[in-house]
Amino acid sequence: MSFTLKLIMFRSYILLGLRDLWKSKYFSLLNILGLGISITTCLLVMMLIKDASNFDRFHPEDHLLYRVVTNAQRKDGGSEGYATSPYPMASTISAQSSLIQQWVP
């Protein structure tokens, strides 16, 4: 096949695709929007999973780190977990446990 024949076929395929898109505008718009939303959702879920599994991985000895989770008790009886803790908790934990090491950069 020569280059000009391939170019003519490619142009024909593009024109045929555009003509089909223009002929069924609403169906094409629905398909393109659905594809865009699904790709966006998939990328967002992948980013959330990567972020959730990568916390504190930048430390040189990340296998020695532990995450302290605070459970907040609500008035209605429910509770929520947060990955934060009050500031005085560090001194309390280090005074009560001999397993805590001081990290010095």
mmCIF file with all atom_site columns, C-alpha atoms in Angstrom:
data_model
loop_
_atom_site.group_PDB
_atom_site.id
_atom_site.type_symbol
_atom_site.label_atom_id
_atom_site.label_alt_id
_atom_site.label_comp_id
_atom_site.label_asym_id
_atom_site.label_entity_id
_atom_site.label_seq_id
_atom_site.pdbx_PDB_ins_code
_atom_site.Cartn_x
_atom_site.Cartn_y
_atom_site.Cartn_z
_atom_site.occupancy
_atom_site.B_iso_or_equiv
_atom_site.pdbx_formal_charge
_atom_site.auth_seq_id
_atom_site.auth_comp_id
_atom_site.auth_asym_id
_atom_site.auth_atom_id
_atom_site.pdbx_PDB_model_num
ATOM 1   C CA . MET A 1 1   ? 0.000   0.000  0.000  1.00 0.00 ? 1   MET A CA 1
ATOM 2   C CA . SER A 1 2   ? 1.344   3.381  -0.875 1.00 0.00 ? 2   SER A CA 1
ATOM 3   C CA . PHE A 1 3   ? 1.441   6.339  1.457  1.00 0.00 ? 3   PHE A CA 1
ATOM 4   C CA . THR A 1 4   ? -1.146  8.317  -0.522 1.00 0.00 ? 4   THR A CA 1
ATOM 5   C CA . LEU A 1 5   ? -3.620  5.430  -0.397 1.00 0.00 ? 5   LEU A CA 1
ATOM 6   C CA . LYS A 1 6   ? -3.171  5.182  3.394  1.00 0.00 ? 6   LYS A CA 1
ATOM 7   C CA . LEU A 1 7   ? -3.690  8.934  3.706  1.00 0.00 ? 7   LEU A CA 1
ATOM 8   C CA . ILE A 1 8   ? -6.866  8.767  1.612  1.00 0.00 ? 8   ILE A CA 1
ATOM 9   C CA . MET A 1 9   ? -8.204  5.866  3.713  1.00 0.00 ? 9   MET A CA 1
ATOM 10  C CA . PHE A 1 10  ? -7.373  7.679  6.973  1.00 0.00 ? 10  PHE A CA 1
ATOM 11  C CA . ARG A 1 11  ? -9.156  10.817 5.734  1.00 0.00 ? 11  ARG A CA 1
ATOM 12  C CA . SER A 1 12  ? -12.123 8.704  4.700  1.00 0.00 ? 12  SER A CA 1
ATOM 13  C CA . TYR A 1 13  ? -12.312 7.074  8.151  1.00 0.00 ? 13  TYR A CA 1
ATOM 14  C CA . ILE A 1 14  ? -12.161 10.458 9.881  1.00 0.00 ? 14  ILE A CA 1
ATOM 15  C CA . LEU A 1 15  ? -14.872 11.931 7.669  1.00 0.00 ? 15  LEU A CA 1
ATOM 16  C CA . LEU A 1 16  ? -17.055 8.852  8.136  1.00 0.00 ? 16  LEU A CA 1
ATOM 17  C CA . GLY A 1 17  ? -16.655 9.048  11.916 1.00 0.00 ? 17  GLY A CA 1
ATOM 18  C CA . LEU A 1 18  ? -17.439 12.774 12.012 1.00 0.00 ? 18  LEU A CA 1
ATOM 19  C CA . ARG A 1 19  ? -20.467 12.279 9.774  1.00 0.00 ? 19  ARG A CA 1
ATOM 20  C CA . ASP A 1 20  ? -21.755 9.514  12.059 1.00 0.00 ? 20  ASP A CA 1
ATOM 21  C CA . LEU A 1 21  ? -21.169 11.692 15.143 1.00 0.00 ? 21  LEU A CA 1
ATOM 22  C CA . TRP A 1 22  ? -23.036 14.592 13.529 1.00 0.00 ? 22  TRP A CA 1
ATOM 23  C CA . LYS A 1 23  ? -25.910 12.362 12.384 1.00 0.00 ? 23  LYS A CA 1
ATOM 24  C CA . SER A 1 24  ? -26.630 11.062 15.903 1.00 0.00 ? 24  SER A CA 1
ATOM 25  C CA . LYS A 1 25  ? -25.688 14.084 18.015 1.00 0.00 ? 25  LYS A CA 1
ATOM 26  C CA . TYR A 1 26  ? -27.460 13.208 21.252 1.00 0.00 ? 26  TYR A CA 1
ATOM 27  C CA . PHE A 1 27  ? -26.387 9.589  21.313 1.00 0.00 ? 27  PHE A CA 1
ATOM 28  C CA . SER A 1 28  ? -22.784 10.598 20.580 1.00 0.00 ? 28  SER A CA 1
ATOM 29  C CA . LEU A 1 29  ? -22.875 13.305 23.260 1.00 0.00 ? 29  LEU A CA 1
ATOM 30  C CA . LEU A 1 30  ? -24.239 10.793 25.767 1.00 0.00 ? 30  LEU A CA 1
ATOM 31  C CA . ASN A 1 31  ? -21.494 8.290  24.944 1.00 0.00 ? 31  ASN A CA 1
ATOM 32  C CA . ILE A 1 32  ? -18.698 10.873 25.087 1.00 0.00 ? 32  ILE A CA 1
ATOM 33  C CA . LEU A 1 33  ? -19.946 12.319 28.399 1.00 0.00 ? 33  LEU A CA 1
ATOM 34  C CA . GLY A 1 34  ? -20.318 8.834  29.877 1.00 0.00 ? 34  GLY A CA 1
ATOM 35  C CA . LEU A 1 35  ? -16.797 7.905  28.834 1.00 0.00 ? 35  LEU A CA 1
ATOM 36  C CA . GLY A 1 36  ? -15.382 11.147 30.231 1.00 0.00 ? 36  GLY A CA 1
ATOM 37  C CA . ILE A 1 37  ? -17.177 10.763 33.564 1.00 0.00 ? 37  ILE A CA 1
ATOM 38  C CA . SER A 1 38  ? -16.152 7.120  33.920 1.00 0.00 ? 38  SER A CA 1
ATOM 39  C CA . ILE A 1 39  ? -12.476 7.837  33.162 1.00 0.00 ? 39  ILE A CA 1
ATOM 40  C CA . THR A 1 40  ? -12.503 10.757 35.615 1.00 0.00 ? 40  THR A CA 1
ATOM 41  C CA . THR A 1 41  ? -14.106 8.630  38.332 1.00 0.00 ? 41  THR A CA 1
ATOM 42  C CA . CYS A 1 42  ? -11.635 5.808  37.771 1.00 0.00 ? 42  CYS A CA 1
ATOM 43  C CA . LEU A 1 43  ? -8.654  8.180  38.008 1.00 0.00 ? 43  LEU A CA 1
ATOM 44  C CA . LEU A 1 44  ? -10.064 9.795  41.153 1.00 0.00 ? 44  LEU A CA 1
ATOM 45  C CA . VAL A 1 45  ? -10.543 6.413  42.855 1.00 0.00 ? 45  VAL A CA 1
ATOM 46  C CA . MET A 1 46  ? -7.014  5.365  41.882 1.00 0.00 ? 46  MET A CA 1
ATOM 47  C CA . MET A 1 47  ? -5.597  8.591  43.340 1.00 0.00 ? 47  MET A CA 1
ATOM 48  C CA . LEU A 1 48  ? -7.547  8.132  46.582 1.00 0.00 ? 48  LEU A CA 1
ATOM 49  C CA . ILE A 1 49  ? -6.347  4.542  46.977 1.00 0.00 ? 49  ILE A CA 1
ATOM 50  C CA . LYS A 1 50  ? -2.744  5.529  46.304 1.00 0.00 ? 50  LYS A CA 1
ATOM 51  C CA . ASP A 1 51  ? -2.953  8.403  48.786 1.00 0.00 ? 51  ASP A CA 1
ATOM 52  C CA . ALA A 1 52  ? -4.525  6.239  51.487 1.00 0.00 ? 52  ALA A CA 1
ATOM 53  C CA . SER A 1 53  ? -1.844  3.562  51.193 1.00 0.00 ? 53  SER A CA 1
ATOM 54  C CA . ASN A 1 54  ? 1.119   5.944  50.991 1.00 0.00 ? 54  ASN A CA 1
ATOM 55  C CA . PHE A 1 55  ? 0.924   7.967  54.214 1.00 0.00 ? 55  PHE A CA 1
ATOM 56  C CA . ASP A 1 56  ? 4.278   8.438  55.971 1.00 0.00 ? 56  ASP A CA 1
ATOM 57  C CA . ARG A 1 57  ? 6.219   6.559  53.286 1.00 0.00 ? 57  ARG A CA 1
ATOM 58  C CA . PHE A 1 58  ? 8.661   9.447  52.921 1.00 0.00 ? 58  PHE A CA 1
ATOM 59  C CA . HIS A 1 59  ? 10.408  8.669  56.231 1.00 0.00 ? 59  HIS A CA 1
ATOM 60  C CA . PRO A 1 60  ? 13.684  6.716  55.979 1.00 0.00 ? 60  PRO A CA 1
ATOM 61  C CA . GLU A 1 61  ? 12.534  4.155  58.582 1.00 0.00 ? 61  GLU A CA 1
ATOM 62  C CA . ASP A 1 62  ? 8.831   4.039  57.839 1.00 0.00 ? 62  ASP A CA 1
ATOM 63  C CA . HIS A 1 63  ? 8.496   0.487  59.179 1.00 0.00 ? 63  HIS A CA 1
ATOM 64  C CA . LEU A 1 64  ? 9.052   1.876  62.716 1.00 0.00 ? 64  LEU A CA 1
ATOM 65  C CA . LEU A 1 65  ? 6.189   4.384  62.520 1.00 0.00 ? 65  LEU A CA 1
ATOM 66  C CA . TYR A 1 66  ? 2.712   3.848  63.938 1.00 0.00 ? 66  TYR A CA 1
ATOM 67  C CA . ARG A 1 67  ? -0.400  5.859  63.344 1.00 0.00 ? 67  ARG A CA 1
ATOM 68  C CA . VAL A 1 68  ? -2.335  7.148  66.343 1.00 0.00 ? 68  VAL A CA 1
ATOM 69  C CA . VAL A 1 69  ? -6.064  7.391  65.703 1.00 0.00 ? 69  VAL A CA 1
ATOM 70  C CA . THR A 1 70  ? -8.349  9.447  67.936 1.00 0.00 ? 70  THR A CA 1
ATOM 71  C CA . ASN A 1 71  ? -11.976 8.351  68.282 1.00 0.00 ? 71  ASN A CA 1
ATOM 72  C CA . ALA A 1 72  ? -14.252 11.318 68.878 1.00 0.00 ? 72  ALA A CA 1
ATOM 73  C CA . GLN A 1 73  ? -17.437 10.437 70.754 1.00 0.00 ? 73  GLN A CA 1
ATOM 74  C CA . ARG A 1 74  ? -20.530 12.341 69.610 1.00 0.00 ? 74  ARG A CA 1
ATOM 75  C CA . LYS A 1 75  ? -23.503 13.384 71.737 1.00 0.00 ? 75  LYS A CA 1
ATOM 76  C CA . ASP A 1 76  ? -25.840 11.185 69.731 1.00 0.00 ? 76  ASP A CA 1
ATOM 77  C CA . GLY A 1 77  ? -23.786 8.086  70.609 1.00 0.00 ? 77  GLY A CA 1
ATOM 78  C CA . GLY A 1 78  ? -21.808 7.796  67.382 1.00 0.00 ? 78  GLY A CA 1
ATOM 79  C CA . SER A 1 79  ? -18.058 8.056  67.016 1.00 0.00 ? 79  SER A CA 1
ATOM 80  C CA . GLU A 1 80  ? -15.646 9.170  64.315 1.00 0.00 ? 80  GLU A CA 1
ATOM 81  C CA . GLY A 1 81  ? -12.003 8.257  63.897 1.00 0.00 ? 81  GLY A CA 1
ATOM 82  C CA . TYR A 1 82  ? -9.409  10.902 63.083 1.00 0.00 ? 82  TYR A CA 1
ATOM 83  C CA . ALA A 1 83  ? -5.730  10.454 62.284 1.00 0.00 ? 83  ALA A CA 1
ATOM 84  C CA . THR A 1 84  ? -4.854  13.343 64.582 1.00 0.00 ? 84  THR A CA 1
ATOM 85  C CA . SER A 1 85  ? -4.155  13.510 68.271 1.00 0.00 ? 85  SER A CA 1
ATOM 86  C CA . PRO A 1 86  ? -3.880  16.227 70.899 1.00 0.00 ? 86  PRO A CA 1
ATOM 87  C CA . TYR A 1 87  ? -0.466  17.845 71.280 1.00 0.00 ? 87  TYR A CA 1
ATOM 88  C CA . PRO A 1 88  ? 0.183   16.678 74.904 1.00 0.00 ? 88  PRO A CA 1
ATOM 89  C CA . MET A 1 89  ? -0.305  13.051 73.876 1.00 0.00 ? 89  MET A CA 1
ATOM 90  C CA . ALA A 1 90  ? 3.298   12.749 72.617 1.00 0.00 ? 90  ALA A CA 1
ATOM 91  C CA . SER A 1 91  ? 4.846   13.569 75.982 1.00 0.00 ? 91  SER A CA 1
ATOM 92  C CA . THR A 1 92  ? 2.341   11.337 77.803 1.00 0.00 ? 92  THR A CA 1
ATOM 93  C CA . ILE A 1 93  ? 3.007   8.336  75.573 1.00 0.00 ? 93  ILE A CA 1
ATOM 94  C CA . SER A 1 94  ? 6.795   8.760  75.711 1.00 0.00 ? 94  SER A CA 1
ATOM 95  C CA . ALA A 1 95  ? 6.706   9.055  79.532 1.00 0.00 ? 95  ALA A CA 1
ATOM 96  C CA . GLN A 1 96  ? 4.545   5.944  79.941 1.00 0.00 ? 96  GLN A CA 1
ATOM 97  C CA . SER A 1 97  ? 6.181   3.670  77.370 1.00 0.00 ? 97  SER A CA 1
ATOM 98  C CA . SER A 1 98  ? 9.819   2.666  76.982 1.00 0.00 ? 98  SER A CA 1
ATOM 99  C CA . LEU A 1 99  ? 9.313   1.633  73.341 1.00 0.00 ? 99  LEU A CA 1
ATOM 100 C CA . ILE A 1 100 ? 9.146   5.208  72.066 1.00 0.00 ? 100 ILE A CA 1
ATOM 101 C CA . GLN A 1 101 ? 12.298  6.598  70.488 1.00 0.00 ? 101 GLN A CA 1
ATOM 102 C CA . GLN A 1 102 ? 13.027  10.267 69.926 1.00 0.00 ? 102 GLN A CA 1
ATOM 103 C CA . TRP A 1 103 ? 13.384  11.028 66.234 1.00 0.00 ? 103 TRP A CA 1
ATOM 104 C CA . VAL A 1 104 ? 16.172  13.465 65.461 1.00 0.00 ? 104 VAL A CA 1
ATOM 105 C CA . PRO A 1 105 ? 16.611  14.558 61.855 1.00 0.00 ? 105 PRO A CA 1
#
